[in-house]
Amino acid sequence: MFQAARMSGERTEGDDAEFAPPGPGRGLASRIAAARKVAVFRALKLGDMLCAVPALRALRAGLPDSEIVLVGLPWAREFAARFTAHIDGFREFPGHPGLPERTPAPGEIERFFGRMEGEGFDLALQMHGSGVVSNGVTAGFGAGLVAGFLAPGHPPPGPGLFVDYPSRGLESRRLLALVEAMGIPSRGDHLEFPISEEERGRAATLLADRGLAGRPFACVHPGASVPERRWPSDRFAAVADALAERGLAVVLTGSADEAWLTREVMGRMKSPAVDLAGATPIGELGAVIAASRILVCNDTGVSHVADGLRAPSVVISTGDNPARWAPVDRGLHRVLCRESGVAVEDVVAEAARLLARDDI
């Protein structure tokens, strides 16, 4: 039986949209509830994956006895290991010719589909975009039932439950719309970022070694995986100097590949700074952000890390759909959109407002 669940009852409030999708029919609901092995396809980067945490949390609560397996890019093995509260296993996605995230080796996608079919998944969820290509990929897992998003004008890949791809609202709430259409209630739209005690300890040691033990500091993260998302380094340097004038030490963070960028920011600063680019794996980076008074960054993965940690931040957005990619908590996180122009003074003013609050 095929059922297409359509979005209904959409309500827009400011930049957000709340979705109230219909539940599945009785037959599909019973098959979903009986699913013992579930594959979730989302082969994307850190920020995109963190936006899926509310949906994964709801899925775990709704199917507590099921084995939930994430199908993602190679790096996401670590993501699955961090989120064991919601994910039981991981399968590496080799890439697909129709998807840009990874180019597969010849014949690898066919071998991958064969392995997935052999596992006997009862349910496969497509959480990788509108479904134009990814629905066919998810159908290739050979699961007994497929649920996913459906782009306007595109037919479903076969029997299952498909939800019209939402055109507005936060990414985390769009993904929750699919789970709710399956009859599984939300457990909140807040993000998470678990950090182990070992990671907190290593971060504390690193900060102490750099002379920051007990000192209040701000994190400045000038990088982004896409160059177009990077605010100019001289403006980051000016913001960092303004934060230093407020009595905060400045910590520059980034990946090893972004070390050239943090060096550039430091070279343009008048105040001293501690450069941790390449020195913090993602868990330790999260611990550093959690220990900071404030994070200033582009609209990239670390903004969602801060959201998951309830660490205040000012996010400088490119204007590439900030209503979709903004942090969930708009009280702790301020988004300034470059589409309308963002000056150094704007960022400093928002940071000052957050720093003045007694509740964070």
GROMACS .gro file of C-alpha atoms in nm:
model
  360
    1MET     CA    1   0.000   0.000   0.000
    2PHE     CA    2   0.125   0.349  -0.081
    3GLN     CA    3   0.039   0.645   0.133
    4ALA     CA    4   0.166   0.997   0.074
    5ALA     CA    5   0.137   1.203   0.388
    6ARG     CA    6   0.102   1.569   0.296
    7MET     CA    7   0.201   1.865   0.509
    8SER     CA    8  -0.093   2.050   0.656
    9GLY     CA    9  -0.164   2.307   0.919
   10GLU     CA   10   0.157   2.501   0.850
   11ARG     CA   11   0.183   2.808   1.070
   12THR     CA   12   0.441   3.079   1.013
   13GLU     CA   13   0.569   3.292   1.298
   14GLY     CA   14   0.854   3.529   1.215
   15ASP     CA   15   1.122   3.326   1.041
   16ASP     CA   16   1.005   2.994   1.184
   17ALA     CA   17   0.735   2.756   1.071
   18GLU     CA   18   0.563   2.496   1.286
   19PHE     CA   19   0.440   2.187   1.106
   20ALA     CA   20   0.146   1.969   1.199
   21PRO     CA   21   0.163   1.677   0.954
   22PRO     CA   22  -0.104   1.410   0.955
   23GLY     CA   23  -0.017   1.074   1.103
   24PRO     CA   24   0.012   0.754   0.900
   25GLY     CA   25  -0.278   0.523   0.832
   26ARG     CA   26  -0.334   0.237   1.073
   27GLY     CA   27  -0.158  -0.019   0.854
   28LEU     CA   28   0.156   0.188   0.810
   29ALA     CA   29   0.156   0.290   1.177
   30SER     CA   30   0.163  -0.073   1.286
   31ARG     CA   31   0.447  -0.153   1.042
   32ILE     CA   32   0.649   0.143   1.170
   33ALA     CA   33   0.591   0.042   1.531
   34ALA     CA   34   0.700  -0.315   1.451
   35ALA     CA   35   1.023  -0.211   1.275
   36ARG     CA   36   1.317  -0.377   1.448
   37LYS     CA   37   1.596  -0.252   1.222
   38VAL     CA   38   1.590   0.106   1.092
   39ALA     CA   39   1.829   0.282   0.853
   40VAL     CA   40   1.848   0.662   0.853
   41PHE     CA   41   2.009   0.814   0.542
   42ARG     CA   42   2.172   1.155   0.593
   43ALA     CA   43   2.517   1.178   0.433
   44LEU     CA   44   2.607   1.538   0.512
   45LYS     CA   45   2.848   1.749   0.721
   46LEU     CA   46   2.857   1.838   1.090
   47GLY     CA   47   2.606   2.123   1.105
   48ASP     CA   48   2.355   1.936   0.890
   49MET     CA   49   2.391   1.629   1.109
   50LEU     CA   50   2.340   1.823   1.432
   51CYS     CA   51   2.017   1.964   1.289
   52ALA     CA   52   1.893   1.603   1.263
   53VAL     CA   53   1.941   1.532   1.636
   54PRO     CA   54   1.584   1.632   1.739
   55ALA     CA   55   1.442   1.390   1.479
   56LEU     CA   56   1.682   1.114   1.590
   57ARG     CA   57   1.588   1.176   1.954
   58ALA     CA   58   1.218   1.145   1.873
   59LEU     CA   59   1.282   0.833   1.664
   60ARG     CA   60   1.469   0.666   1.950
   61ALA     CA   61   1.190   0.747   2.196
   62GLY     CA   62   0.924   0.628   1.952
   63LEU     CA   63   1.106   0.303   1.864
   64PRO     CA   64   1.294   0.222   2.188
   65ASP     CA   65   1.358  -0.143   2.103
   66SER     CA   66   1.465  -0.089   1.742
   67GLU     CA   67   1.822  -0.095   1.611
   68ILE     CA   68   1.875   0.248   1.454
   69VAL     CA   69   2.159   0.267   1.201
   70LEU     CA   70   2.293   0.592   1.054
   71VAL     CA   71   2.402   0.580   0.690
   72GLY     CA   72   2.642   0.869   0.635
   73LEU     CA   73   2.976   1.001   0.515
   74PRO     CA   74   3.294   0.848   0.660
   75TRP     CA   75   3.347   1.123   0.918
   76ALA     CA   76   2.998   1.058   1.063
   77ARG     CA   77   3.119   0.734   1.223
   78GLU     CA   78   3.241   0.964   1.501
   79PHE     CA   79   2.903   1.139   1.505
   80ALA     CA   80   2.725   0.806   1.555
   81ALA     CA   81   2.968   0.715   1.834
   82ARG     CA   82   2.897   1.048   2.007
   83PHE     CA   83   2.521   1.006   1.984
   84THR     CA   84   2.484   0.650   2.111
   85ALA     CA   85   2.178   0.764   2.307
   86HIS     CA   86   1.997   0.782   1.971
   87ILE     CA   87   2.204   0.572   1.726
   88ASP     CA   88   2.306   0.205   1.754
   89GLY     CA   89   2.521   0.161   1.446
   90PHE     CA   90   2.679   0.319   1.142
   91ARG     CA   91   2.715   0.227   0.775
   92GLU     CA   92   2.949   0.423   0.553
   93PHE     CA   93   2.786   0.566   0.241
   94PRO     CA   94   3.021   0.533  -0.057
   95GLY     CA   95   2.866   0.818  -0.253
   96HIS     CA   96   2.633   0.832  -0.550
   97PRO     CA   97   2.675   0.990  -0.896
   98GLY     CA   98   2.369   1.210  -0.839
   99LEU     CA   99   2.483   1.350  -0.504
  100PRO     CA  100   2.772   1.597  -0.465
  101GLU     CA  101   2.893   1.501  -0.118
  102ARG     CA  102   3.110   1.208  -0.228
  103THR     CA  103   3.202   1.052  -0.563
  104PRO     CA  104   3.186   0.671  -0.547
  105ALA     CA  105   3.450   0.438  -0.682
  106PRO     CA  106   3.332   0.236  -0.986
  107GLY     CA  107   3.092  -0.037  -0.884
  108GLU     CA  108   3.097   0.059  -0.516
  109ILE     CA  109   2.739   0.187  -0.496
  110GLU     CA  110   2.609  -0.142  -0.638
  111ARG     CA  111   2.812  -0.342  -0.384
  112PHE     CA  112   2.687  -0.112  -0.109
  113PHE     CA  113   2.323  -0.165  -0.209
  114GLY     CA  114   2.383  -0.539  -0.208
  115ARG     CA  115   2.522  -0.529   0.145
  116MET     CA  116   2.235  -0.312   0.267
  117GLU     CA  117   1.971  -0.538   0.111
  118GLY     CA  118   2.134  -0.834   0.284
  119GLU     CA  119   2.092  -0.672   0.626
  120GLY     CA  120   1.714  -0.692   0.615
  121PHE     CA  121   1.613  -0.344   0.726
  122ASP     CA  122   1.246  -0.313   0.815
  123LEU     CA  123   1.235   0.064   0.772
  124ALA     CA  124   1.455   0.317   0.588
  125LEU     CA  125   1.422   0.692   0.645
  126GLN     CA  126   1.536   0.943   0.384
  127MET     CA  127   1.653   1.253   0.574
  128HIS     CA  128   1.885   1.373   0.296
  129GLY     CA  129   1.709   1.666   0.131
  130SER     CA  130   1.403   1.684  -0.089
  131GLY     CA  131   1.436   1.332  -0.224
  132VAL     CA  132   1.492   1.405  -0.594
  133VAL     CA  133   1.794   1.171  -0.589
  134SER     CA  134   1.806   1.054  -0.228
  135ASN     CA  135   1.469   0.875  -0.235
  136GLY     CA  136   1.606   0.640  -0.499
  137VAL     CA  137   1.920   0.588  -0.292
  138THR     CA  138   1.716   0.507   0.018
  139ALA     CA  139   1.490   0.272  -0.177
  140GLY     CA  140   1.809   0.089  -0.279
  141PHE     CA  141   1.858  -0.021   0.082
  142GLY     CA  142   1.589  -0.283   0.021
  143ALA     CA  143   1.395  -0.205   0.339
  144GLY     CA  144   1.043  -0.336   0.384
  145LEU     CA  145   0.914   0.020   0.421
  146VAL     CA  146   1.057   0.357   0.312
  147ALA     CA  147   0.965   0.698   0.456
  148GLY     CA  148   1.101   1.027   0.334
  149PHE     CA  149   1.049   1.366   0.179
  150LEU     CA  150   0.903   1.421  -0.164
  151ALA     CA  151   0.989   1.720  -0.386
  152PRO     CA  152   0.695   1.888  -0.559
  153GLY     CA  153   0.621   1.727  -0.893
  154HIS     CA  154   0.831   1.417  -0.827
  155PRO     CA  155   0.673   1.073  -0.786
  156PRO     CA  156   0.759   0.850  -0.491
  157PRO     CA  157   1.014   0.576  -0.559
  158GLY     CA  158   0.766   0.309  -0.452
  159PRO     CA  159   0.538   0.212  -0.164
  160GLY     CA  160   0.591   0.394   0.162
  161LEU     CA  161   0.515   0.712   0.348
  162PHE     CA  162   0.629   1.038   0.191
  163VAL     CA  163   0.593   1.393   0.319
  164ASP     CA  164   0.595   1.702   0.101
  165TYR     CA  165   0.934   1.864   0.150
  166PRO     CA  166   0.880   2.174   0.369
  167SER     CA  167   0.961   2.501   0.196
  168ARG     CA  168   1.024   2.706   0.511
  169GLY     CA  169   1.123   2.678   0.874
  170LEU     CA  170   1.431   2.563   1.062
  171GLU     CA  171   1.605   2.252   0.930
  172SER     CA  172   1.558   2.071   1.261
  173ARG     CA  173   1.182   2.129   1.244
  174ARG     CA  174   1.164   2.020   0.880
  175LEU     CA  175   1.320   1.686   0.976
  176LEU     CA  176   1.086   1.652   1.273
  177ALA     CA  177   0.795   1.687   1.029
  178LEU     CA  178   0.888   1.351   0.878
  179VAL     CA  179   0.907   1.172   1.212
  180GLU     CA  180   0.579   1.326   1.326
  181ALA     CA  181   0.413   1.215   0.999
  182MET     CA  182   0.517   0.862   1.098
  183GLY     CA  183   0.309   0.900   1.415
  184ILE     CA  184   0.610   0.955   1.641
  185PRO     CA  185   0.580   1.267   1.862
  186SER     CA  186   0.854   1.524   1.897
  187ARG     CA  187   1.072   1.527   2.208
  188GLY     CA  188   1.160   1.893   2.156
  189ASP     CA  189   1.344   2.076   1.881
  190HIS     CA  190   1.652   2.164   2.090
  191LEU     CA  191   1.993   2.047   1.970
  192GLU     CA  192   2.246   1.843   2.170
  193PHE     CA  193   2.621   1.800   2.168
  194PRO     CA  194   2.742   1.542   2.424
  195ILE     CA  195   3.096   1.589   2.556
  196SER     CA  196   3.280   1.326   2.759
  197GLU     CA  197   3.462   1.403   3.082
  198GLU     CA  198   3.785   1.301   2.909
  199GLU     CA  199   3.726   1.559   2.636
  200ARG     CA  200   3.649   1.828   2.893
  201GLY     CA  201   3.966   1.735   3.080
  202ARG     CA  202   4.185   1.753   2.770
  203ALA     CA  203   4.034   2.090   2.676
  204ALA     CA  204   4.094   2.226   3.027
  205THR     CA  205   4.457   2.110   3.014
  206LEU     CA  206   4.505   2.270   2.673
  207LEU     CA  207   4.361   2.601   2.793
  208ALA     CA  208   4.574   2.591   3.107
  209ASP     CA  209   4.886   2.521   2.902
  210ARG     CA  210   4.808   2.834   2.698
  211GLY     CA  211   4.776   3.048   3.011
  212LEU     CA  212   4.395   3.061   3.019
  213ALA     CA  213   4.322   2.870   3.342
  214GLY     CA  214   4.052   3.063   3.526
  215ARG     CA  215   4.047   3.346   3.272
  216PRO     CA  216   3.724   3.445   3.095
  217PHE     CA  217   3.766   3.418   2.721
  218ALA     CA  218   3.581   3.454   2.392
  219CYS     CA  219   3.603   3.209   2.102
  220VAL     CA  220   3.640   3.353   1.753
  221HIS     CA  221   3.595   3.099   1.473
  222PRO     CA  222   3.660   3.268   1.136
  223GLY     CA  223   3.644   2.959   0.916
  224ALA     CA  224   3.371   2.787   0.716
  225SER     CA  225   3.387   2.494   0.478
  226VAL     CA  226   3.252   2.712   0.195
  227PRO     CA  227   3.467   3.022   0.127
  228GLU     CA  228   3.159   3.231   0.044
  229ARG     CA  229   3.040   3.187   0.403
  230ARG     CA  230   3.351   3.349   0.552
  231TRP     CA  231   3.322   3.700   0.685
  232PRO     CA  232   3.644   3.896   0.610
  233SER     CA  233   3.934   3.821   0.843
  234ASP     CA  234   4.003   4.189   0.916
  235ARG     CA  235   3.649   4.223   1.055
  236PHE     CA  236   3.691   3.917   1.273
  237ALA     CA  237   4.016   4.073   1.397
  238ALA     CA  238   3.837   4.398   1.481
  239VAL     CA  239   3.566   4.211   1.674
  240ALA     CA  240   3.832   4.011   1.858
  241ASP     CA  241   4.009   4.334   1.958
  242ALA     CA  242   3.681   4.479   2.084
  243LEU     CA  243   3.621   4.169   2.297
  244ALA     CA  244   3.977   4.195   2.433
  245GLU     CA  245   3.904   4.556   2.531
  246ARG     CA  246   3.615   4.423   2.739
  247GLY     CA  247   3.861   4.215   2.941
  248LEU     CA  248   3.822   3.883   2.763
  249ALA     CA  249   4.108   3.672   2.640
  250VAL     CA  250   4.062   3.575   2.276
  251VAL     CA  251   4.085   3.215   2.154
  252LEU     CA  252   4.092   3.155   1.779
  253THR     CA  253   3.956   2.815   1.675
  254GLY     CA  254   3.945   2.619   1.352
  255SER     CA  255   4.051   2.300   1.181
  256ALA     CA  256   4.409   2.230   1.078
  257ASP     CA  257   4.312   2.332   0.724
  258GLU     CA  258   4.199   2.669   0.860
  259ALA     CA  259   4.524   2.747   1.044
  260TRP     CA  260   4.621   2.992   0.769
  261LEU     CA  261   4.298   3.181   0.837
  262THR     CA  262   4.340   3.204   1.215
  263ARG     CA  263   4.700   3.320   1.158
  264GLU     CA  264   4.566   3.586   0.924
  265VAL     CA  265   4.315   3.705   1.185
  266MET     CA  266   4.582   3.708   1.456
  267GLY     CA  267   4.815   3.904   1.230
  268ARG     CA  268   4.551   4.174   1.189
  269MET     CA  269   4.475   4.198   1.561
  270LYS     CA  270   4.619   4.463   1.792
  271SER     CA  271   4.562   4.244   2.101
  272PRO     CA  272   4.722   3.907   2.176
  273ALA     CA  273   4.527   3.589   2.107
  274VAL     CA  274   4.562   3.214   2.158
  275ASP     CA  275   4.548   3.019   1.833
  276LEU     CA  276   4.403   2.667   1.875
  277ALA     CA  277   4.348   2.590   1.506
  278GLY     CA  278   4.419   2.224   1.446
  279ALA     CA  279   4.471   2.158   1.819
  280THR     CA  280   4.115   2.059   1.910
  281PRO     CA  281   3.931   1.752   1.777
  282ILE     CA  282   3.557   1.814   1.764
  283GLY     CA  283   3.489   1.700   2.121
  284GLU     CA  284   3.762   1.920   2.268
  285LEU     CA  285   3.647   2.207   2.047
  286GLY     CA  286   3.299   2.167   2.192
  287ALA     CA  287   3.445   2.173   2.543
  288VAL     CA  288   3.638   2.494   2.463
  289ILE     CA  289   3.322   2.656   2.326
  290ALA     CA  290   3.125   2.543   2.633
  291ALA     CA  291   3.386   2.703   2.860
  292SER     CA  292   3.390   3.033   2.670
  293ARG     CA  293   3.184   3.339   2.753
  294ILE     CA  294   3.080   3.382   2.389
  295LEU     CA  295   3.145   3.246   2.040
  296VAL     CA  296   3.163   3.463   1.728
  297CYS     CA  297   3.149   3.263   1.405
  298ASN     CA  298   3.019   3.225   1.052
  299ASP     CA  299   2.708   3.022   0.977
  300THR     CA  300   2.888   2.690   0.988
  301GLY     CA  301   2.891   2.372   1.198
  302VAL     CA  302   3.030   2.529   1.516
  303SER     CA  303   2.720   2.750   1.541
  304HIS     CA  304   2.513   2.433   1.586
  305VAL     CA  305   2.768   2.294   1.832
  306ALA     CA  306   2.719   2.610   2.040
  307ASP     CA  307   2.342   2.573   2.009
  308GLY     CA  308   2.364   2.216   2.136
  309LEU     CA  309   2.579   2.328   2.430
  310ARG     CA  310   2.373   2.637   2.517
  311ALA     CA  311   2.687   2.844   2.472
  312PRO     CA  312   2.598   3.201   2.363
  313SER     CA  313   2.704   3.305   2.014
  314VAL     CA  314   2.685   3.571   1.748
  315VAL     CA  315   2.654   3.412   1.404
  316ILE     CA  316   2.738   3.608   1.090
  317SER     CA  317   2.522   3.463   0.813
  318THR     CA  318   2.581   3.487   0.440
  319GLY     CA  319   2.211   3.533   0.380
  320ASP     CA  320   2.186   3.179   0.237
  321ASN     CA  321   1.850   3.102   0.400
  322PRO     CA  322   1.929   3.197   0.763
  323ALA     CA  323   1.569   3.115   0.857
  324ARG     CA  324   1.655   2.753   0.778
  325TRP     CA  325   2.006   2.727   0.926
  326ALA     CA  326   1.989   2.962   1.225
  327PRO     CA  327   2.036   2.820   1.576
  328VAL     CA  328   1.716   2.698   1.739
  329ASP     CA  329   1.755   2.912   2.054
  330ARG     CA  330   1.722   3.271   1.934
  331GLY     CA  331   1.769   3.405   2.288
  332LEU     CA  332   2.120   3.268   2.331
  333HIS     CA  333   2.225   3.307   1.970
  334ARG     CA  334   2.205   3.620   1.759
  335VAL     CA  335   2.215   3.591   1.379
  336LEU     CA  336   2.327   3.886   1.171
  337CYS     CA  337   2.263   3.849   0.800
  338ARG     CA  338   2.523   3.977   0.555
  339GLU     CA  339   2.258   4.015   0.288
  340SER     CA  340   2.158   4.341   0.455
  341GLY     CA  341   2.518   4.422   0.553
  342VAL     CA  342   2.695   4.340   0.880
  343ALA     CA  343   2.937   4.589   1.031
  344VAL     CA  344   3.189   4.519   1.305
  345GLU     CA  345   2.987   4.746   1.534
  346ASP     CA  346   2.677   4.530   1.482
  347VAL     CA  347   2.858   4.216   1.593
  348VAL     CA  348   3.021   4.387   1.891
  349ALA     CA  349   2.685   4.530   2.002
  350GLU     CA  350   2.513   4.191   1.991
  351ALA     CA  351   2.805   4.030   2.175
  352ALA     CA  352   2.786   4.302   2.443
  353ARG     CA  353   2.413   4.236   2.494
  354LEU     CA  354   2.476   3.866   2.547
  355LEU     CA  355   2.772   3.926   2.777
  356ALA     CA  356   2.563   4.160   2.990
  357ARG     CA  357   2.305   3.891   3.070
  358ASP     CA  358   2.326   3.737   3.422
  359ASP     CA  359   2.153   3.411   3.321
  360ILE     CA  360   2.423   3.280   3.086
   0.00000   0.00000   0.00000
